[in-house]
Short mmCIF file of C-alpha atoms in Angstrom, two decimals:
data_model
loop_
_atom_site.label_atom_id
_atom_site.label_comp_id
_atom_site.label_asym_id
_atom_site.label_seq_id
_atom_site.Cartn_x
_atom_site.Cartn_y
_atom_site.Cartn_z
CA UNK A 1089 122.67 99.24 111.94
CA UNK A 1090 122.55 95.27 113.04
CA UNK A 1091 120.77 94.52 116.05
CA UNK A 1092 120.29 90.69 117.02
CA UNK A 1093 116.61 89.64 118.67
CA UNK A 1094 116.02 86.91 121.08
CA UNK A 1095 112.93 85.86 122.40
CA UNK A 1096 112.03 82.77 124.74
CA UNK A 1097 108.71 80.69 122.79
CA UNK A 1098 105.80 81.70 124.82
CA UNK A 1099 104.03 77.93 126.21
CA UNK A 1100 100.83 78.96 125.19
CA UNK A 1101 98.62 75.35 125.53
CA UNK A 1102 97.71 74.98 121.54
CA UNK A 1103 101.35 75.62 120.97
CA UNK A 1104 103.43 72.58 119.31
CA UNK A 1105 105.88 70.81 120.92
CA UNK A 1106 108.58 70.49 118.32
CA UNK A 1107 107.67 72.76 115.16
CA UNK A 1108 109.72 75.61 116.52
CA UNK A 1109 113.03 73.62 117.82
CA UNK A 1110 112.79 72.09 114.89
CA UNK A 1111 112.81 75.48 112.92
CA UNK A 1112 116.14 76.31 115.16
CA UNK A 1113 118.07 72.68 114.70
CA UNK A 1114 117.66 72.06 118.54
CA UNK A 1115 115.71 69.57 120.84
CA UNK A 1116 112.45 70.16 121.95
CA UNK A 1117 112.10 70.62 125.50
CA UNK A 1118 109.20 68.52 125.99
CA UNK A 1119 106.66 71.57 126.33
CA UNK A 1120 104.31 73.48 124.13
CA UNK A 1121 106.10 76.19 122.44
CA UNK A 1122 103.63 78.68 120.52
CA UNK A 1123 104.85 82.25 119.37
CA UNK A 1124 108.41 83.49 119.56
CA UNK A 1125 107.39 87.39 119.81
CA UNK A 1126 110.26 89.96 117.81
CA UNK A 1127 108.87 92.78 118.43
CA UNK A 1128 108.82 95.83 121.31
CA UNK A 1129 104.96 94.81 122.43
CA UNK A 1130 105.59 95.23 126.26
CA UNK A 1131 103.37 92.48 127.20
CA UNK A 1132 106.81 90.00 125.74
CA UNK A 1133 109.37 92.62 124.06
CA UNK A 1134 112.29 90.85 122.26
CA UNK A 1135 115.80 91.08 123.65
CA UNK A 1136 118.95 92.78 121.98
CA UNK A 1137 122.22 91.71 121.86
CA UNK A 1138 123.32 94.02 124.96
CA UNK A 1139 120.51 92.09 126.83
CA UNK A 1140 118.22 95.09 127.01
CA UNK A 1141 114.29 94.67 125.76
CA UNK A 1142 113.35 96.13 122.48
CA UNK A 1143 110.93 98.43 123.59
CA UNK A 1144 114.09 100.17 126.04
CA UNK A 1145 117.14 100.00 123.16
CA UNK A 1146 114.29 101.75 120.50
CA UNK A 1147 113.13 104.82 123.60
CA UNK A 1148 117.26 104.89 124.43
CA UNK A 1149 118.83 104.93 121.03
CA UNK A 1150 116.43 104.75 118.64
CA UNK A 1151 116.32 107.95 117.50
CA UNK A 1152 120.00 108.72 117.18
CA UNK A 1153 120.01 105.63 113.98
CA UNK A 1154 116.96 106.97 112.50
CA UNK A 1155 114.49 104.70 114.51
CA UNK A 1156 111.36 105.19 115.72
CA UNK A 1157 110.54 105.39 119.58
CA UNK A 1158 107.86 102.22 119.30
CA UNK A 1159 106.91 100.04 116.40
CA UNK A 1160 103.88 99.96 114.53
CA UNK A 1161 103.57 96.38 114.20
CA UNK A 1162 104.54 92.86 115.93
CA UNK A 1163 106.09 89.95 114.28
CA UNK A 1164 105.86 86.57 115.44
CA UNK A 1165 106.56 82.96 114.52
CA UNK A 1166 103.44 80.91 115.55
CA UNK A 1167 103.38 77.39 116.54
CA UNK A 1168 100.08 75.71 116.47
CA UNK A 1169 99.70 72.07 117.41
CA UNK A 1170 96.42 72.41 118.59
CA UNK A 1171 93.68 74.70 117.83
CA UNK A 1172 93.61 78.31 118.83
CA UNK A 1173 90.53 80.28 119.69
CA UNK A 1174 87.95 81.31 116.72
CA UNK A 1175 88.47 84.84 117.11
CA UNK A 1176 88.12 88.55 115.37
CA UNK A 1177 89.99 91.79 115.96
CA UNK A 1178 88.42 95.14 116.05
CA UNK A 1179 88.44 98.45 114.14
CA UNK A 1180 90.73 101.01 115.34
CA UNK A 1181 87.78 102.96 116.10
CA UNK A 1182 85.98 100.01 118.11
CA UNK A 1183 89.12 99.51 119.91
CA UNK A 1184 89.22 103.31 121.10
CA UNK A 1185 86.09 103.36 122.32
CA UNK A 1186 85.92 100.04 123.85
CA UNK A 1187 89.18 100.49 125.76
CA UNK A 1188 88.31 104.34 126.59
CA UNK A 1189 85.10 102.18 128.12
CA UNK A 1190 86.56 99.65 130.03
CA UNK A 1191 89.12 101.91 131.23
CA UNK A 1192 86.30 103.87 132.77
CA UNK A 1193 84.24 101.41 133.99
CA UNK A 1194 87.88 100.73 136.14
CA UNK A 1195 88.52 96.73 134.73
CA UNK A 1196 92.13 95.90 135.49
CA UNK A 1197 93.85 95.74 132.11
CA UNK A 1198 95.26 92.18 133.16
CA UNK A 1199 91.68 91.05 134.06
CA UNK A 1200 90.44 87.68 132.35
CA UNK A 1201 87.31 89.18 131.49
CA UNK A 1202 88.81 92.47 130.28
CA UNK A 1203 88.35 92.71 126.50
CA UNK A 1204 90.39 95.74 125.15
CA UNK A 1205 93.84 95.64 126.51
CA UNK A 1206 94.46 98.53 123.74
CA UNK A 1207 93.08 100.97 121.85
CA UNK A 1208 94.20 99.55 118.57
CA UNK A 1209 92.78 97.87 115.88
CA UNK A 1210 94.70 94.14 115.04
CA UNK A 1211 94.95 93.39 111.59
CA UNK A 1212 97.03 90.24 110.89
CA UNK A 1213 99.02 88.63 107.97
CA UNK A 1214 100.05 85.36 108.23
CA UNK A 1215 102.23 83.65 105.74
CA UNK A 1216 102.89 79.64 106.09
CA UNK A 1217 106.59 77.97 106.90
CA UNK A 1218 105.92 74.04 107.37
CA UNK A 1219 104.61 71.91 104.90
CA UNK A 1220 101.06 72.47 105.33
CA UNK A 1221 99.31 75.15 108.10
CA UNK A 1222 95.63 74.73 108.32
CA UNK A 1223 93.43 77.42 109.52
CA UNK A 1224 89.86 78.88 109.14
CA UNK A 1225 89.10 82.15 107.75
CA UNK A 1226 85.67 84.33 107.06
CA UNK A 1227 82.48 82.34 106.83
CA UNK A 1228 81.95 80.10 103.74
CA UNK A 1229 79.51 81.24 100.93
CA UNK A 1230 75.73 79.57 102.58
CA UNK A 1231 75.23 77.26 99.49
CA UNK A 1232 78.34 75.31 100.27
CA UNK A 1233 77.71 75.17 104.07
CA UNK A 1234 73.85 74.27 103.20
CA UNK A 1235 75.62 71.07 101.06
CA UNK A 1236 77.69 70.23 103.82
CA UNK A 1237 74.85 70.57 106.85
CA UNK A 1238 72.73 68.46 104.34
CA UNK A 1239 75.38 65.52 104.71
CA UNK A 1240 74.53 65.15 108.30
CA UNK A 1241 71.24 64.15 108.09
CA UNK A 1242 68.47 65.40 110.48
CA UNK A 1243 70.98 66.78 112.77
CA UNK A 1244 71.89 68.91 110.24
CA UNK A 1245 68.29 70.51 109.33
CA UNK A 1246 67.55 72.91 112.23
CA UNK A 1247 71.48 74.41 111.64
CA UNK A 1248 70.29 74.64 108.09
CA UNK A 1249 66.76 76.27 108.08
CA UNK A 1250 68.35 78.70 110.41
CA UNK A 1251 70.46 79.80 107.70
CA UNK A 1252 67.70 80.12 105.12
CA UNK A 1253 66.47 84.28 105.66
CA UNK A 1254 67.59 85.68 102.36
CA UNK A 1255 69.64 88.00 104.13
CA UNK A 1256 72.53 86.11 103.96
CA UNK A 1257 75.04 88.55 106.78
CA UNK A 1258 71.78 88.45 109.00
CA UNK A 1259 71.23 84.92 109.16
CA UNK A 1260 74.86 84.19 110.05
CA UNK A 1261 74.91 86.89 112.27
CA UNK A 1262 72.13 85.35 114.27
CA UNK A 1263 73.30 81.72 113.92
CA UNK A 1264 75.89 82.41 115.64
CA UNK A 1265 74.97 84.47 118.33
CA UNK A 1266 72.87 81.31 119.27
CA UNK A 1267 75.01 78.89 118.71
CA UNK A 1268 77.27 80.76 121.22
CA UNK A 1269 74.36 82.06 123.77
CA UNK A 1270 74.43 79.01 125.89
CA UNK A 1271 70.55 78.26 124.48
CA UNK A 1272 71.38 75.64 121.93
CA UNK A 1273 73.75 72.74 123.49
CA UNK A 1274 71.26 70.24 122.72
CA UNK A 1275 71.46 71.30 118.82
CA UNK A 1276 75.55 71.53 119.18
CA UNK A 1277 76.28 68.15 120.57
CA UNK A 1278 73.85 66.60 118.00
CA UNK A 1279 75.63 68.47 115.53
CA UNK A 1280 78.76 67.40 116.85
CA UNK A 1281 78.07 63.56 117.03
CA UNK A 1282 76.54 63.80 112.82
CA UNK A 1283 79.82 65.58 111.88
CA UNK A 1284 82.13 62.58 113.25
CA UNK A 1285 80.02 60.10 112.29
CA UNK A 1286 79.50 61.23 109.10
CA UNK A 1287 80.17 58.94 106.02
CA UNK A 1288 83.08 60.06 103.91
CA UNK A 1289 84.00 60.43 100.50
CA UNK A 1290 82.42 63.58 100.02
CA UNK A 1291 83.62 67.43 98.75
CA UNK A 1292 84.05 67.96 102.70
CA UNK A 1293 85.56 65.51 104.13
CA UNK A 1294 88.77 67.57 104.93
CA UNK A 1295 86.29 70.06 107.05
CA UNK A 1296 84.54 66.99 108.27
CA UNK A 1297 87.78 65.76 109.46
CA UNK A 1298 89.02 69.28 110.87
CA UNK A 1299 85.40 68.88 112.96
CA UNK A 1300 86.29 65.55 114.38
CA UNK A 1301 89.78 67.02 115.03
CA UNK A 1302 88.59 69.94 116.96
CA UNK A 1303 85.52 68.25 118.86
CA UNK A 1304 88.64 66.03 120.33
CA UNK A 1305 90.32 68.61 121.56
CA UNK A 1306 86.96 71.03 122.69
CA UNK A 1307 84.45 68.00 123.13
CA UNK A 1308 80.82 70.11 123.26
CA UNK A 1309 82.05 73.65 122.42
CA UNK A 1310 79.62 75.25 120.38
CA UNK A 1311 82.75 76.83 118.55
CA UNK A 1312 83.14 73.63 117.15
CA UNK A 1313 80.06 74.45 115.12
CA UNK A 1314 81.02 77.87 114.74
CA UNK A 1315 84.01 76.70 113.11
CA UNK A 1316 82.02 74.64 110.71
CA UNK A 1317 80.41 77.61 109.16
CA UNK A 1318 84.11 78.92 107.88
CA UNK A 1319 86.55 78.37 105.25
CA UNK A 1320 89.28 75.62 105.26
CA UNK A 1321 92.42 76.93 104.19
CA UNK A 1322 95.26 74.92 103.66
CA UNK A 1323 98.44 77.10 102.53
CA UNK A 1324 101.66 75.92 101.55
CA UNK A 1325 105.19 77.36 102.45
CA UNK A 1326 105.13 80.77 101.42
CA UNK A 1327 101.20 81.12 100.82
CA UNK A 1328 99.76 83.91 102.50
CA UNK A 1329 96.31 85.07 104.64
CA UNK A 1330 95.49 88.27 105.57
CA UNK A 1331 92.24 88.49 108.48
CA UNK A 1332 91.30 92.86 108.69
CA UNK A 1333 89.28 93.49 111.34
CA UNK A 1334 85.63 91.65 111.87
CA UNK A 1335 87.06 88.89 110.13
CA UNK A 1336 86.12 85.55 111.92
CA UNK A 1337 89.29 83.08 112.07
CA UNK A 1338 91.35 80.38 113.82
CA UNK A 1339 94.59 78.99 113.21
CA UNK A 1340 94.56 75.13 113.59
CA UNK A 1341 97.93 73.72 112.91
CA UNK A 1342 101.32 74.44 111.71
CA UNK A 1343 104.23 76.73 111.46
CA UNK A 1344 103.58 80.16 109.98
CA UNK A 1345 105.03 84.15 110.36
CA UNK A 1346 102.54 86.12 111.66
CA UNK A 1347 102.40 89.80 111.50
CA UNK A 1348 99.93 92.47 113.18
CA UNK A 1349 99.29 95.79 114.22
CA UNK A 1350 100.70 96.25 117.37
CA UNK A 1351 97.58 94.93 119.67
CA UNK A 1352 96.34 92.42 121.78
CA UNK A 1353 92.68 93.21 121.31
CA UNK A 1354 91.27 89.34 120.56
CA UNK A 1355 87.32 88.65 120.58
CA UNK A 1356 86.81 84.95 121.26
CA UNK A 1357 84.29 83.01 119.61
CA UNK A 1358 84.93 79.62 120.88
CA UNK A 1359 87.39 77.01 121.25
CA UNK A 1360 88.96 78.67 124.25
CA UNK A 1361 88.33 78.33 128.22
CA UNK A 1362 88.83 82.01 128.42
CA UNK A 1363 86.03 84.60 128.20
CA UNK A 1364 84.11 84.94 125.63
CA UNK A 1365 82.20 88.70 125.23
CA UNK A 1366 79.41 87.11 123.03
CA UNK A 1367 77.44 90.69 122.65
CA UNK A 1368 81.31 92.68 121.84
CA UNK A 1369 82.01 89.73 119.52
CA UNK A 1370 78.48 90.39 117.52
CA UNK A 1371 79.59 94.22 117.65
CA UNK A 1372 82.90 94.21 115.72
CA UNK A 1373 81.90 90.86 113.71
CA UNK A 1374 81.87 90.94 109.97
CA UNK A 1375 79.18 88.38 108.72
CA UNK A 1376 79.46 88.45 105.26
CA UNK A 1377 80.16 84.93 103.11
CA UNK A 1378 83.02 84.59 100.75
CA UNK A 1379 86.20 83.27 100.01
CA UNK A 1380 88.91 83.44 102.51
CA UNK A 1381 91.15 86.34 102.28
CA UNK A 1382 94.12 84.56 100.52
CA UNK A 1383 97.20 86.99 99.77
CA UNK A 1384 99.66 86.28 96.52
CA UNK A 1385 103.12 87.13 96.88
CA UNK A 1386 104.03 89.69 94.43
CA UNK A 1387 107.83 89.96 92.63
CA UNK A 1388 109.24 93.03 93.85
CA UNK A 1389 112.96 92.53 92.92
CA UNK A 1390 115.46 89.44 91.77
CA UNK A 1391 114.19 86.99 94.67
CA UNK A 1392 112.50 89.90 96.24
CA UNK A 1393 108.06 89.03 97.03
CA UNK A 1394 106.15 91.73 98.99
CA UNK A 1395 102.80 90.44 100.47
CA UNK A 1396 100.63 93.25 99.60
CA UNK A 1397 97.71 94.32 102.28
CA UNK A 1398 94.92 97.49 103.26
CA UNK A 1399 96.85 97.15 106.84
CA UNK A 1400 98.72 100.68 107.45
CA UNK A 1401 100.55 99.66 109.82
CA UNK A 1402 102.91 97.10 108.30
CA UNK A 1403 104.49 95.75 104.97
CA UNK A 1404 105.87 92.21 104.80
CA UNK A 1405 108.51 90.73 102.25
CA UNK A 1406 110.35 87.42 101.74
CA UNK A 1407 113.72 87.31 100.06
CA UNK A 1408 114.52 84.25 98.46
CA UNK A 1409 118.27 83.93 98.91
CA UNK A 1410 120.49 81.73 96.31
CA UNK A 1411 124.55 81.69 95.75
CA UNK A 1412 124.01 82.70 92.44
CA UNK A 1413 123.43 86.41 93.44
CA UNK A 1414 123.13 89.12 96.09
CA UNK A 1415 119.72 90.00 96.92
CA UNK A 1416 119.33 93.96 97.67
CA UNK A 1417 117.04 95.10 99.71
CA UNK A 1418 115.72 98.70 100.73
CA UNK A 1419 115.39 99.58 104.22
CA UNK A 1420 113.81 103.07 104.22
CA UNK A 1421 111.97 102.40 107.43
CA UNK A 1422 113.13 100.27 110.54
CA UNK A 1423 112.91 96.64 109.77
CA UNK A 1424 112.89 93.51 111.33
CA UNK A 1425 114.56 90.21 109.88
CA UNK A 1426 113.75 87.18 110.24
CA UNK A 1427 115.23 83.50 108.67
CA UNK A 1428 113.05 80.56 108.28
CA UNK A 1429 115.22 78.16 105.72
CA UNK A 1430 119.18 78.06 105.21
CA UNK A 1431 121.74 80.40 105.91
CA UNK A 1432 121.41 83.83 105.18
CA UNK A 1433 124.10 87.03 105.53
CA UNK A 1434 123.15 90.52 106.24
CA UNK A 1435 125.50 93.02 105.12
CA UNK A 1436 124.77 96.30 105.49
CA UNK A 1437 128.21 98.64 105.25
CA UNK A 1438 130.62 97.26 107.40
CA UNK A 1439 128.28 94.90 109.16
CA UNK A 1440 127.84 91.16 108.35
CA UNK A 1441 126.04 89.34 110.27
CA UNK A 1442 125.23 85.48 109.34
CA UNK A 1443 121.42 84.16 110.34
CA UNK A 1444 120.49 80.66 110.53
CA UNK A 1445 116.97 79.84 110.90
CA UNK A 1446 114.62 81.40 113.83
CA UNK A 1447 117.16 84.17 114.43
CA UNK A 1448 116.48 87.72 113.55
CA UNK A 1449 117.90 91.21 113.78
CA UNK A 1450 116.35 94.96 113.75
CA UNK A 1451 117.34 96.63 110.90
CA UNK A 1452 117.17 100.51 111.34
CA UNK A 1453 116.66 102.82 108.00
CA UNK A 1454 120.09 102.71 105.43
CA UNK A 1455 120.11 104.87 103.17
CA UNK A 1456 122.00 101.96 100.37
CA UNK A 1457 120.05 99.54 101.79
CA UNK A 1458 121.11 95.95 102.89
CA UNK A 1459 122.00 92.83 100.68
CA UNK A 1460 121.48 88.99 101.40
CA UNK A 1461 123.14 86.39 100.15
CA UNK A 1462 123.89 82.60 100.94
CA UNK A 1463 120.55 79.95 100.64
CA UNK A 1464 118.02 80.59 102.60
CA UNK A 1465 114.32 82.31 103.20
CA UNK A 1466 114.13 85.33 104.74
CA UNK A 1467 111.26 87.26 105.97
CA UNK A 1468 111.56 91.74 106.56
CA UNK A 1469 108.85 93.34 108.40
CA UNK A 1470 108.95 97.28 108.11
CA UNK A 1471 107.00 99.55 109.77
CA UNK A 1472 104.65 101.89 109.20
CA UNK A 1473 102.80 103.27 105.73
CA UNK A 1474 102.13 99.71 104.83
CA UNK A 1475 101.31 99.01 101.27
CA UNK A 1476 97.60 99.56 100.11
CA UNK A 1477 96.35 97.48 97.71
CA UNK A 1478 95.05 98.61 94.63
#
């Protein structure tokens, strides 16, 4: 079974103004537009075709096509023209017991200082649509970021020598707990002023750039700093990054299809007016250096690409649609569809439905499957018993 989606672009502040209507071939209405939600979360469920939310169509008729009665993961398209908060997402079991303590110490779920809106974990895949989508992921190996601090001059040494115990998870750990404990503004601003001053033609100029580029946007936020102790990642249409929990991170700019567990359990480390839980962030944080968590598409089929993940609570793949053939795809769990480039047509049985790009459709289980064809990208989110990685 065929069920259309609608959602209305949330007008989050970082969101872009035009990367979205642009996606859907209309005009941009003049405000930020930053995640189109598909999906039955209730805080912004997605709409069916007979105008009821997601989250009522699965609990009504779900179960008579084989659906389940609430999905294990949310899909989005995300819109960044701005930065968005460094952040990390707990375990599932720090999200039970944080929520199971906040619930009892009686915060109000909505509350701005509430931390755990859940009690599940948020693991999150992100795979890039424009051009170019910029974001920062886990915290760069210290012998790069000692290179980069040294290109500051003395503004850069205290930073540095911070970041010299030989215990390379502790020192980080620590760093930034200060950076972020209100205790070292003096250090941040100087740090700051070096970065966009700083001579280029250098190995880092692109992160001394993204620097200057947040510092505009959060003049004096010691997440600005924060965010210089992480990996630049630049990924191209189609190029994937997977954050599991603990994992520091910040999407700066671009188009992308996000999927997560179904949560909205965010730890803020900067970058962000809203409240930042520096002691809960230090809890679930994962402090170890290394490469950013980059995910390969892998062929699954004739124009069929599964990004594969640890997550259990979601499986992504992209079809890449041609004239030249069908492209089948299995649907043994409830999926949702989404287009991104072309024209695309679902058939499954009787049912044809044509999708240009932005619109998407609920898939529930069929037993032969579903086939694509036209020209076009498509993206299928299924739920649950995602696809461990070996």
């Amino acid at each position: 079974m065929l069920v259309s989606l609608t959602n209305t672009p949330l007008d989050y502040a970082w969101g872009s103004t035009d990367l979205i209507a642009r996606l859907e071939g209309r005009e941009p209405t003049g405000r930020p537009e930053a995640e189109v939600w598909l999906g039955d979360h209730p805080g912004n469920p997605a709409v069916t075709g007979d105008g009821r939310t997601l989250d009522a169509w699965l609990a009504e008729d779900g179960a008579s096509v084989g659906a389940p009665a609430k999905l294990s993961f949310l899909l989005k398209l995300l819109a960044a023209g701005s930065p968005l908060s460094i952040q990390a997402h707990p375990s599932k079991a720090q999200a039970e017991a944080g929520f199971a303590r906040e619930e009892r110490e009686g915060i109000p779920r909505g509350a701005g200082h509430r931390t755990y809106r859940d009690d599940n974990h948020k693991p999150e895949l992100i795979v890039a649509v424009s051009d170019e989508f910029h974001a920062l992921a886990g915290l760069r190996p210290l012998a790069d970021t000692h290179r980069l601090l040294a290109l500051l001059g003395p503004a850069g040494a205290p930073l540095s020598a911070r970041l010299e115990d030989a215990d390379a998870e502790t020192s980080l750990a620590d760093t930034i707990a200060w950076l972020l404990s209100g205790d070292a503004q003096e250090e941040v601003d100087a740090l700051i002023h070096a970065a966009v001053t700083a001579a280029r033609g250098t190995e880092f100029d692109a992160e001394l750039d993204l620097v200057a580029h947040v510092a505009e946007a959060y003049p004096s936020d010691p997440g600005v700093i924060v965010a210089m102790l992480m990996n630049l990642v630049v990924l191209a249409p189609g190029e994937g990054l997977y954050v599991p929990a603990g994992v520091l991170h910040a999407y700066v700019s671009g188009l992308g299809v996000e999927l997560m567990a179904a949560s909205d359990n965010v730890l803020r480390g900067g970058l962000t007016p809203k409240h930042i839980d520096v002691d809960e962030l230090m809890t679930v944080l994962t402090p170890a250096p290394g490469p950013a968590p980059l995910v390969s598409a892998e062929e699954e089929g004739a124009g069929l690409w599964r990004y594969r993940t640890p997550a259990p609570d979601f499986s992504l793949r992209r079809a890449d649609v041609d004239a030249d053939r069908d492209v089948p795809v299995a649907v043994p769990e409830t999926a949702i569809l989404l287009v991104t480039t072309g024209s695309v047509t679902v058939q499954s049985g009787t049912e044809a439905v044509e999708l240009t790009p932005g619109r998407s459709l609920l898939v529930t289980p069929e037993a032969d499957g579903i086939a694509l064809r036209g020209s076009g990208t498509a993206y299928i989110a299924s739920t649950g018993g995602g696809v461990v990685a070996p």
